[in-house]
CSV table of C-alpha atoms and ligand atoms in Angstrom, one decimal:
chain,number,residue,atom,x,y,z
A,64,UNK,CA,208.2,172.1,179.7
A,65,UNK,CA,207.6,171.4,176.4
A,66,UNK,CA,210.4,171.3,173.4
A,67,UNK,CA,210.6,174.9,171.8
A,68,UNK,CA,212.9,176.4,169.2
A,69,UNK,CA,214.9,180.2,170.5
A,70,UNK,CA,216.6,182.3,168.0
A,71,UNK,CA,219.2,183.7,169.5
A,72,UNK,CA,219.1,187.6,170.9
A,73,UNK,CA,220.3,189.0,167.1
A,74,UNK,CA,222.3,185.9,164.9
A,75,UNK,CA,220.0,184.3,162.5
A,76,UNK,CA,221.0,181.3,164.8
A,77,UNK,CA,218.1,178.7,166.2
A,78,UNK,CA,218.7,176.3,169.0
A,79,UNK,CA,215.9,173.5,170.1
A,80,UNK,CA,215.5,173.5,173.7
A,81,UNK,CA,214.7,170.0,173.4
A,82,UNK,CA,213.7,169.5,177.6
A,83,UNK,CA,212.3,165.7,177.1
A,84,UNK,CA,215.6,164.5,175.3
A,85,UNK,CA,217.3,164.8,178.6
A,86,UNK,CA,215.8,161.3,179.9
A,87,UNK,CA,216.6,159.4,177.1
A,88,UNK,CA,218.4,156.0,178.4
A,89,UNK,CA,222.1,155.2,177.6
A,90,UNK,CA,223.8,151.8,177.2
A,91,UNK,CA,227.5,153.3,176.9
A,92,UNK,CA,228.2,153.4,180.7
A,93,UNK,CA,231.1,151.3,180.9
A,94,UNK,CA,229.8,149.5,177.9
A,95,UNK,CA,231.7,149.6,174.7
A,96,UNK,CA,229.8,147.3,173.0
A,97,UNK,CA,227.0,144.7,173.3
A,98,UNK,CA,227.4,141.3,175.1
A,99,UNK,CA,225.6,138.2,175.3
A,100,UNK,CA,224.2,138.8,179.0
A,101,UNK,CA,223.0,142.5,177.9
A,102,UNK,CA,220.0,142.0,176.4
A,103,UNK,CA,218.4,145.4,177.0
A,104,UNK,CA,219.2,147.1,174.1
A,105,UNK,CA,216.0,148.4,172.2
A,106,UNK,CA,217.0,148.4,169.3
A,107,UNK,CA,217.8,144.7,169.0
A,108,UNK,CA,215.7,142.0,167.4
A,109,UNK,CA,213.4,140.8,170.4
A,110,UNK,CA,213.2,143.9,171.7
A,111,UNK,CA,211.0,145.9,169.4
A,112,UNK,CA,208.5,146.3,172.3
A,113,UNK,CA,210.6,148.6,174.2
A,114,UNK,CA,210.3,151.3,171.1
A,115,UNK,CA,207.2,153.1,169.1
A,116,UNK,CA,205.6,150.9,166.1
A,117,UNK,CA,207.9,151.3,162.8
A,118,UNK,CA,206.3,153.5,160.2
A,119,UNK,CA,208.4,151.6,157.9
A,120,UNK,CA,210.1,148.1,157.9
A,121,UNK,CA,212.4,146.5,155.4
A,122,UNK,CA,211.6,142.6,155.4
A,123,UNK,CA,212.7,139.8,153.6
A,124,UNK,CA,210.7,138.2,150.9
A,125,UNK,CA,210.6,135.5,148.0
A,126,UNK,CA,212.1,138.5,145.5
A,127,UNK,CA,214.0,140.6,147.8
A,128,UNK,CA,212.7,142.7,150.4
A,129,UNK,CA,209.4,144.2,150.8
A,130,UNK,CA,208.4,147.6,152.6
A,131,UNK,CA,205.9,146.9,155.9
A,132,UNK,CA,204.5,148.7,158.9
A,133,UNK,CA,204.2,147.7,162.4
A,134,UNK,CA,200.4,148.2,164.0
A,135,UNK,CA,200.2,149.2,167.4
A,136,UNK,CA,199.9,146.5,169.0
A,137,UNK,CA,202.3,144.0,166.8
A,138,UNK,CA,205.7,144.3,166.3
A,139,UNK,CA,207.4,142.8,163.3
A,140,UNK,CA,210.8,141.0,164.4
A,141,UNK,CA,212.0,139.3,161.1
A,142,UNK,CA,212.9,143.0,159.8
A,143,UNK,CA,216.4,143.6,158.0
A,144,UNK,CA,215.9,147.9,158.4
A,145,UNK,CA,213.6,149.1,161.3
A,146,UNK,CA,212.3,152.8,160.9
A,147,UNK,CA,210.7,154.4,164.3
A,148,UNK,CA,209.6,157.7,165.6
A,149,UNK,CA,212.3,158.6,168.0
A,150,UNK,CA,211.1,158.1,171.4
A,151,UNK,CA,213.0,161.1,173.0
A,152,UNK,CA,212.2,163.5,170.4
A,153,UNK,CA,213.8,166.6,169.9
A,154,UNK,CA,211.5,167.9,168.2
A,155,UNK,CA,207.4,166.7,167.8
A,156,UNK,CA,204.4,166.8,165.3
A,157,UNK,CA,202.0,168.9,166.9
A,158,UNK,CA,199.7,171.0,165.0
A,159,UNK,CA,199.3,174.6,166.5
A,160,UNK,CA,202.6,176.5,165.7
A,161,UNK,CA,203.2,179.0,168.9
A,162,UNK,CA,204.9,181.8,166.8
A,163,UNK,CA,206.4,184.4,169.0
A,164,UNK,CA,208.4,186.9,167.4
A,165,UNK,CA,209.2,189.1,170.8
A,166,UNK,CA,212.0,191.1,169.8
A,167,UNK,CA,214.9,190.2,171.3
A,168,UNK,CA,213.5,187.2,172.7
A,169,UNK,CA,211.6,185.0,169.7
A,170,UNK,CA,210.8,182.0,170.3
A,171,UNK,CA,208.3,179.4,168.3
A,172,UNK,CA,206.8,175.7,169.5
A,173,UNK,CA,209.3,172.6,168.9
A,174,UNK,CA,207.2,170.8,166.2
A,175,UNK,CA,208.8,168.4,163.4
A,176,UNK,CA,209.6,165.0,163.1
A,177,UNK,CA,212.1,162.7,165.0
A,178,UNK,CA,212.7,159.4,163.9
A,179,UNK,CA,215.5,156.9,164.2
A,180,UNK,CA,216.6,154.4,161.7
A,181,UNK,CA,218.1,150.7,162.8
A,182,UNK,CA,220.3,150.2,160.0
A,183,UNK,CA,220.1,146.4,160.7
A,184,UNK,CA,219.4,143.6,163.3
A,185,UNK,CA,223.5,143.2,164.3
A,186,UNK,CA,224.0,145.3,167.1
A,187,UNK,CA,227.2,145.8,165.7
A,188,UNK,CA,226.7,146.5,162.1
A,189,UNK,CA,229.8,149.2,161.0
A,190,UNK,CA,229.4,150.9,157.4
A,191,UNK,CA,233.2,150.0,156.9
A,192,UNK,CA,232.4,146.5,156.8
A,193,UNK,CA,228.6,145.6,156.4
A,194,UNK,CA,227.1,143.9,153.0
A,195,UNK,CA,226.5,146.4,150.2
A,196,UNK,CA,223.2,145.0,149.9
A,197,UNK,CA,222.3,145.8,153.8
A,198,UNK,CA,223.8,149.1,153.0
A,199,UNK,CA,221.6,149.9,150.1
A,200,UNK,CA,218.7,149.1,152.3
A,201,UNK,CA,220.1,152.2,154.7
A,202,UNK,CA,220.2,154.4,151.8
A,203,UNK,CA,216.4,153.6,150.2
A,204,UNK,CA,215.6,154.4,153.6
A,205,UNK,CA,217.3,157.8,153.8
A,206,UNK,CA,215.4,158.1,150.7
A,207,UNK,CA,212.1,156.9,152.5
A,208,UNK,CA,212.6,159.7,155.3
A,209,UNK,CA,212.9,162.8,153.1
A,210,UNK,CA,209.6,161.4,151.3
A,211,UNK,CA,208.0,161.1,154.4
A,212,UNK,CA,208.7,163.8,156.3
A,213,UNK,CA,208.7,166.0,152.9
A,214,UNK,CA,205.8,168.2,154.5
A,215,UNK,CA,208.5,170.1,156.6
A,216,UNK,CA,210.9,172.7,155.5
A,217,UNK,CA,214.0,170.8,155.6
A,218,UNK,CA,214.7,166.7,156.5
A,219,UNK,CA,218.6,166.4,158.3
A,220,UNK,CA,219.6,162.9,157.9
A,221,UNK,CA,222.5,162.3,160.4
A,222,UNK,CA,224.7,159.6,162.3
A,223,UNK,CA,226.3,159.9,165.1
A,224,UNK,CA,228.8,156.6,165.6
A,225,UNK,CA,230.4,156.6,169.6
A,226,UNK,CA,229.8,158.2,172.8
A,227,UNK,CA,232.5,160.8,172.2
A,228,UNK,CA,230.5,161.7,168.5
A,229,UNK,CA,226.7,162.2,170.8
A,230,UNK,CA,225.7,158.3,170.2
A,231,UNK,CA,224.2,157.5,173.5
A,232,UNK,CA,222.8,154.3,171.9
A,233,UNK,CA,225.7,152.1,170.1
A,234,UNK,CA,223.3,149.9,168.1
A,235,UNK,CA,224.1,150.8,164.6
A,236,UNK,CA,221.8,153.4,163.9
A,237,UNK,CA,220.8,157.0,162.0
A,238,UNK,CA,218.5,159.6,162.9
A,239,UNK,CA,216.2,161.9,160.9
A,240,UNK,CA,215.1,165.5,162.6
A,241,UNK,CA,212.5,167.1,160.3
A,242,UNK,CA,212.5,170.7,161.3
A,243,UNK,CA,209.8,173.8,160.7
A,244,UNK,CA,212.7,176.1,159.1
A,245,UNK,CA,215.8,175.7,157.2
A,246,UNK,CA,218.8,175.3,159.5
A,247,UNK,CA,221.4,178.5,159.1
A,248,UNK,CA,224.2,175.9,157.6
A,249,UNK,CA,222.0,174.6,154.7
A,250,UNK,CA,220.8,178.3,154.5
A,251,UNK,CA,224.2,179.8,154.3
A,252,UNK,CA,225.5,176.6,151.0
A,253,UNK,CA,222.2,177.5,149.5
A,254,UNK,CA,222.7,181.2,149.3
A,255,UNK,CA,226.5,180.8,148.6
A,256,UNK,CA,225.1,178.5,145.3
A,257,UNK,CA,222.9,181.3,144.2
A,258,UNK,CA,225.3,183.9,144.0
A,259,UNK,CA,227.9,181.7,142.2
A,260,UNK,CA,225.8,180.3,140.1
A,261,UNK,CA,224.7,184.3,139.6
A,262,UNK,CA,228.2,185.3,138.9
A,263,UNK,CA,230.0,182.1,137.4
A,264,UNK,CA,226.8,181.1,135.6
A,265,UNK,CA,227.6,176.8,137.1
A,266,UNK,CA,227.2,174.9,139.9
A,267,UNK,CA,230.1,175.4,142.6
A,268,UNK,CA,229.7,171.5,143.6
A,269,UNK,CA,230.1,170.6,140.4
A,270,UNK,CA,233.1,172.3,140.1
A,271,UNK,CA,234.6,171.6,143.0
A,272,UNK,CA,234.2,167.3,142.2
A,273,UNK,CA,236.1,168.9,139.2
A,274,UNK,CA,239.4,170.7,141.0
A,275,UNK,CA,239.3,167.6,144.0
A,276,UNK,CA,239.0,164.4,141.6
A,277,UNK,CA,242.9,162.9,141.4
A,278,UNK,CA,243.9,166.2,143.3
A,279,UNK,CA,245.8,166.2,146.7
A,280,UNK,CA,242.9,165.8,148.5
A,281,UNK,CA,241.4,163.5,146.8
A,282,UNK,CA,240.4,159.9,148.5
A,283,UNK,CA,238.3,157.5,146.4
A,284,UNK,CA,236.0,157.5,143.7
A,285,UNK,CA,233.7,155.1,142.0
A,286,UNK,CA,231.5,155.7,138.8
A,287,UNK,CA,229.1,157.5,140.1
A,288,UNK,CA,230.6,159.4,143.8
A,289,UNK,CA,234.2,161.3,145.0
A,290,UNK,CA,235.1,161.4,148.0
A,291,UNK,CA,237.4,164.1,149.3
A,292,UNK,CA,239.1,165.8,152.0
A,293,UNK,CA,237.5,169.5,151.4
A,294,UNK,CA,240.1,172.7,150.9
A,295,UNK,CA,239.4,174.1,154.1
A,296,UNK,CA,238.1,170.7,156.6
A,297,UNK,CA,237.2,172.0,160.0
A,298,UNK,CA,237.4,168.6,161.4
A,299,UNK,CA,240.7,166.6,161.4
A,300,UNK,CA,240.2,163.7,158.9
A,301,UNK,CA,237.0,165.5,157.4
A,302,UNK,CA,235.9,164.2,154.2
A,303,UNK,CA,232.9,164.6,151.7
A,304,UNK,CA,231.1,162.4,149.5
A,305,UNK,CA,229.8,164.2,146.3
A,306,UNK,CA,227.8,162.8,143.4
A,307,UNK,CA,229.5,163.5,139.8
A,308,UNK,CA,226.3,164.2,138.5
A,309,UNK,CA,224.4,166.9,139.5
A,310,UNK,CA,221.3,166.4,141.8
A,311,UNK,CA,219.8,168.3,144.4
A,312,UNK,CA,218.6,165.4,146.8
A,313,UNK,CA,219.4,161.9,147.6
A,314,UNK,CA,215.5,160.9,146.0
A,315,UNK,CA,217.3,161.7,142.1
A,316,UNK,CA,219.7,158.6,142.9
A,317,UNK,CA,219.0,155.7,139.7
A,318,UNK,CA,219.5,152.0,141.2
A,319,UNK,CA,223.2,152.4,139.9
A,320,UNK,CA,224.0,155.5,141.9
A,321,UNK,CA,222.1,154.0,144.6
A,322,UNK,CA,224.5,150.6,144.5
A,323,UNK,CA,227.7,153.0,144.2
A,324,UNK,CA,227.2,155.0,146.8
A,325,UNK,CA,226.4,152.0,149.3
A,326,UNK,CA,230.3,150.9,147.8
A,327,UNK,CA,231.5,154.4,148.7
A,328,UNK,CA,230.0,154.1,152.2
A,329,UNK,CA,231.7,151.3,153.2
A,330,UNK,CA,235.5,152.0,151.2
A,331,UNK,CA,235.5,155.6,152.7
A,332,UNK,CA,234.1,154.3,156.6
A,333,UNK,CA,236.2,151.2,155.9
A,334,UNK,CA,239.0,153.6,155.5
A,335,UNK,CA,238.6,155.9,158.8
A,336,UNK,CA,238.0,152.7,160.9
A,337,UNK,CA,241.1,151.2,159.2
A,338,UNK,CA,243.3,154.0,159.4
A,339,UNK,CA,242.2,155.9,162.6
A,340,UNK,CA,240.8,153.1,164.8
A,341,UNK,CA,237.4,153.1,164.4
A,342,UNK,CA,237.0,156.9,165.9
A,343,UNK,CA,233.8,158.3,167.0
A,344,UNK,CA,232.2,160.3,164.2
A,345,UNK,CA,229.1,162.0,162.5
A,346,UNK,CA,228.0,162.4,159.3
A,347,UNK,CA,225.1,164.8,157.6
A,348,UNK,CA,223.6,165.1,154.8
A,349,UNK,CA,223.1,168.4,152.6
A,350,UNK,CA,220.0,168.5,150.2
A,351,UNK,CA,218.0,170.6,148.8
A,352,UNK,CA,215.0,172.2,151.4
A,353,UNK,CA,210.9,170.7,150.6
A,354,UNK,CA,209.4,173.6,149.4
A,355,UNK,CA,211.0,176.0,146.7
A,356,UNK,CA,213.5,175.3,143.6
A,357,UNK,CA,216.1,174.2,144.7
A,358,UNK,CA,217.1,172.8,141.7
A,359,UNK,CA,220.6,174.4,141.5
A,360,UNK,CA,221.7,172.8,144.8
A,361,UNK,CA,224.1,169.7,144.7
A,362,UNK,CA,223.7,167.6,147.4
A,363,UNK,CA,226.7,166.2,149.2
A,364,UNK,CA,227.4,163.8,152.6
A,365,UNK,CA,229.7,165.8,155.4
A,366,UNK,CA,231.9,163.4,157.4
A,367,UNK,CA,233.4,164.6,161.0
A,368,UNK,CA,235.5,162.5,162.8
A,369,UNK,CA,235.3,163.4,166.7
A,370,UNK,CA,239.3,163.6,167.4
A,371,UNK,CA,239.5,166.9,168.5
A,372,UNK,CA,237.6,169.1,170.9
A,373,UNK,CA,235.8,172.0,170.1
A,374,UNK,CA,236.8,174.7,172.9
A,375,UNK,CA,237.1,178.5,173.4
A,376,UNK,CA,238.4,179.9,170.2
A,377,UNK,CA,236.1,177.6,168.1
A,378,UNK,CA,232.9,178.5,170.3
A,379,UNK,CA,233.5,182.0,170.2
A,380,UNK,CA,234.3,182.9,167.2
A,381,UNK,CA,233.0,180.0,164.5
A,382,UNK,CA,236.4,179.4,162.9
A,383,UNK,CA,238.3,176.8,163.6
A,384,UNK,CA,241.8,175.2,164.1
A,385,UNK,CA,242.8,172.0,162.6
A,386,UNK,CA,245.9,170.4,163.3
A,387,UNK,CA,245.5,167.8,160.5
A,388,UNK,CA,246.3,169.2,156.7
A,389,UNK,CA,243.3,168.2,154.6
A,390,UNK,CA,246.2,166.9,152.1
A,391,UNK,CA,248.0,164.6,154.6
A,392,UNK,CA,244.8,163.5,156.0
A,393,UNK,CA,243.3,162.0,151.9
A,394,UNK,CA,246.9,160.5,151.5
A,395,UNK,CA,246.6,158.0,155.1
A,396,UNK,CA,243.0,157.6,154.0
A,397,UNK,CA,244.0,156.5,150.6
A,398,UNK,CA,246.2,154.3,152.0
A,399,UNK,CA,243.6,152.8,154.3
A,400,UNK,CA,241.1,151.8,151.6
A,401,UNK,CA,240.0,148.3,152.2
A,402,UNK,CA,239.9,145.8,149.3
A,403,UNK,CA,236.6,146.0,147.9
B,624,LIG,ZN1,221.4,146.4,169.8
B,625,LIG,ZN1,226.3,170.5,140.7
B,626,LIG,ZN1,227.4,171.0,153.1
C-alpha cells in the first residue's frame, strides 16, 4: 500500500497514512547516544552510502563554503550540512494526483516531498551549544528547502530532538515534509491574521512581539528576534521565536537576521538543555504557504518540549492542560541563558 492522505469523516482534519514509514530503522534501542564501536549510523561521515544522493551539500572551500550535489553514484564525505531525500518518506513526488472526494470517505494519493537535513558531521551536534557559524549553515538550508520544494502548497520545516519527541534517529538532524495542501494549523493562524488585520487594520504578530518583549513571559531577545513563552503555551516550557520585523517567510532573512537568529537558536536551546536537562523536544516552523499573498503573515518558530503526555482529555477535545504557567516557565528559562 502506498502512502495516501484521509480527511477525516467531517473535520477539515488530514492525516497521511504514511504505510512505508513504518520500516524505517532506529538506533535509540538501548542507545542514548553514539559510541565509538557503533558505527552504523547513516547519517555519519563515512556512511553516506547507506542514504539517497544529497540534492544539496554545504562544503568547505578557500572563501567559506560552497553549495554541491552528490551524483548517483558518488557521495561527497568532506560535507559540513548534508541535505537528502528522506528514505522512509511520508509522503512522495509522484505525478498523477488520485483525487477522491467520496463523501464521507475522501481520500487523495500521498505525493510531496520528504527530505532530511544533517545539520552537521558530529553525531552529537546540540543547537544549545554548536558554533554560530555551523548553525547559520542549518538556517540557509531551511532557507534552501522552502526554495526547493516551493512548487508545493506549503514546506513544514521541523525537528524532532529524542526518542520521547518522535526522533528515531539521534544524529542531529531536521526534516522538511512538502505537502499538496495547507495543513489545518497554518490554515487556521493564516485566517486568524486576515480577520485581525480586517478589524485592527495590523499585524497580530507584530503586536504580540510588542505586549511579550520585557513582559512576564518574555525570555531573550537580540536585535533582530524575541523569544517568548506565548499567553496561552500548550506545552510545558513552550516558547516562540518571532522576528521584530515583519516577514512572511524565513527566505526575507538579510545576512544580519540570518546571523541573529543562529545566536537565538543556540541561547534559547542552550537554555532548555540548561535548565530542564536536555528534554526531548520539537520545533516547527510557521511561514507563509507557496502560492497566494501571503504577505500579511508573520512567520514565527514553535518550540515543544516533550515533558508531558498528551492523553484523553487533550485527544478528545483539542484543548489542553498545562501544569507549567507560561510566566514561571520564561523566568527559569531566563535564568538558564548561557553566556553567549
Ligand atoms: Zn551519526
Ligand atoms: Zn507582523
Ligand atoms: Zn504558529
Amino acid at each position: 500500500m502506498s502512502n495516501e492522505i484521509r480527511k477525516d469523516y467531517l473535520l477539515d482534519r488530514w492525516t497521511i497514512i504514511a504505510s512505508e514509514r513504518a520500516k524505517r530503522p532506529t538506533d535509540f534501542a538501548g542507545r542514548p547516544s553514539r559510541t565509538a564501536e557503533d558505527k552504523a549510523c547513516p547519517f555519519c561521515p563515512g556512511n553516506e552510502q547507506m542514504t539517497p544522493p544529497a540534492y544539496l551539500l554545504c562544503v568547505p572551500s578557500e572563501d567559506g563554503v560552497r553549495m554541491e550535489k552528490d551524483s548517483d553514484t558518488t557521495r561527497t564525505t568532506n560535507w559540513l550540512v548534508r541535505c537528502i531525500p528522506n528514505l522512509y518518506a511520508a509522503l512522495t513526488p509522484r505525478k498523477a494526483v488520485d483525487f477522491a472526494d467520496d463523501g464521507l470517505l475522501r481520500r487523495r494519493d500521498g505525493v510531496g516531498a520528504h527530505g532530511v537535513i544533517i545539520e552537521s558531521p558530529n553525531h552529537d551536534e546540540h543547537p544549545g551549544t554548536a558554533r554560530l557559524e555551523q548553525l547559520e549553515l542549518v538556517v540557509q538550508a531551511y532557507m534552501d528547502a522552502l526554495q526547493s520544494f516551493s512548487d508545493w502548497e506549503y514546506v513544514q520545516i521541523f525537528r524532532n530532538h529524542g526518542k520521547e519527541a518522535g526522533a528515531s534517529l539521534s544524529h542531529a538532524h531536521s526534516q522538511v515534509i512538502a505537502t499538496p495542501m495547507i495543513p489545518k494549523r497554518v490554515s487556521d493562524e493564516l485566517q486568524a491574521c486576515r480577520r485581525w488585520l480586517k478589524t485592527e487594520g495590523s499585524c497580530p504578530y507584530c503586536k504580540i512581539v510588542e505586549i511579550e518583549r520585557g513582559g512576564p513571559r518574555f525570555i531573550f531577545e537580540n536585535e533582530g528576534f524575541v523569544a517568548f513563552a506565548p499567553w496561552a503555551s500548550v506545552h510545558p516550557f513552550e516558547f516562540w521565536i518571532v522576528p521584530i520585523r515583519h516577514q512572511y517567510t524565513l527566505l526575507q532573512l538579510d545576512a544580519t537576521e540570518k546571523r541573529a537568529f543562529s545566536q537565538i537558536l543556540r541561547a534559547c536551546f542552550g537554555s532548555l538543555a540548561n535548565a530542564l536537562s536536555d528534554p526531548p523536544y520539537s520545533y516547527g516552523f510557521h511561514v507563509a504557504p507557496n502560492h497566494g499573498n501571503y504577505k500579511y503573515f508573520h512567520w514565527h518558530l514553535e518550540v515543544y518540549p516533550k515533558l508531558s503526555i498528551q492523553a484523553g482529555f487533550e485527544d478528545s477535545t483539542d484543548m489542553f492542560i498545562n501544569v507549567m504557567p507560561p510566566e514561571t516557565a520564561a523566568k527559569s528559562l531566563r535564568a538558564s541563558l548561557p553566556k553567549i
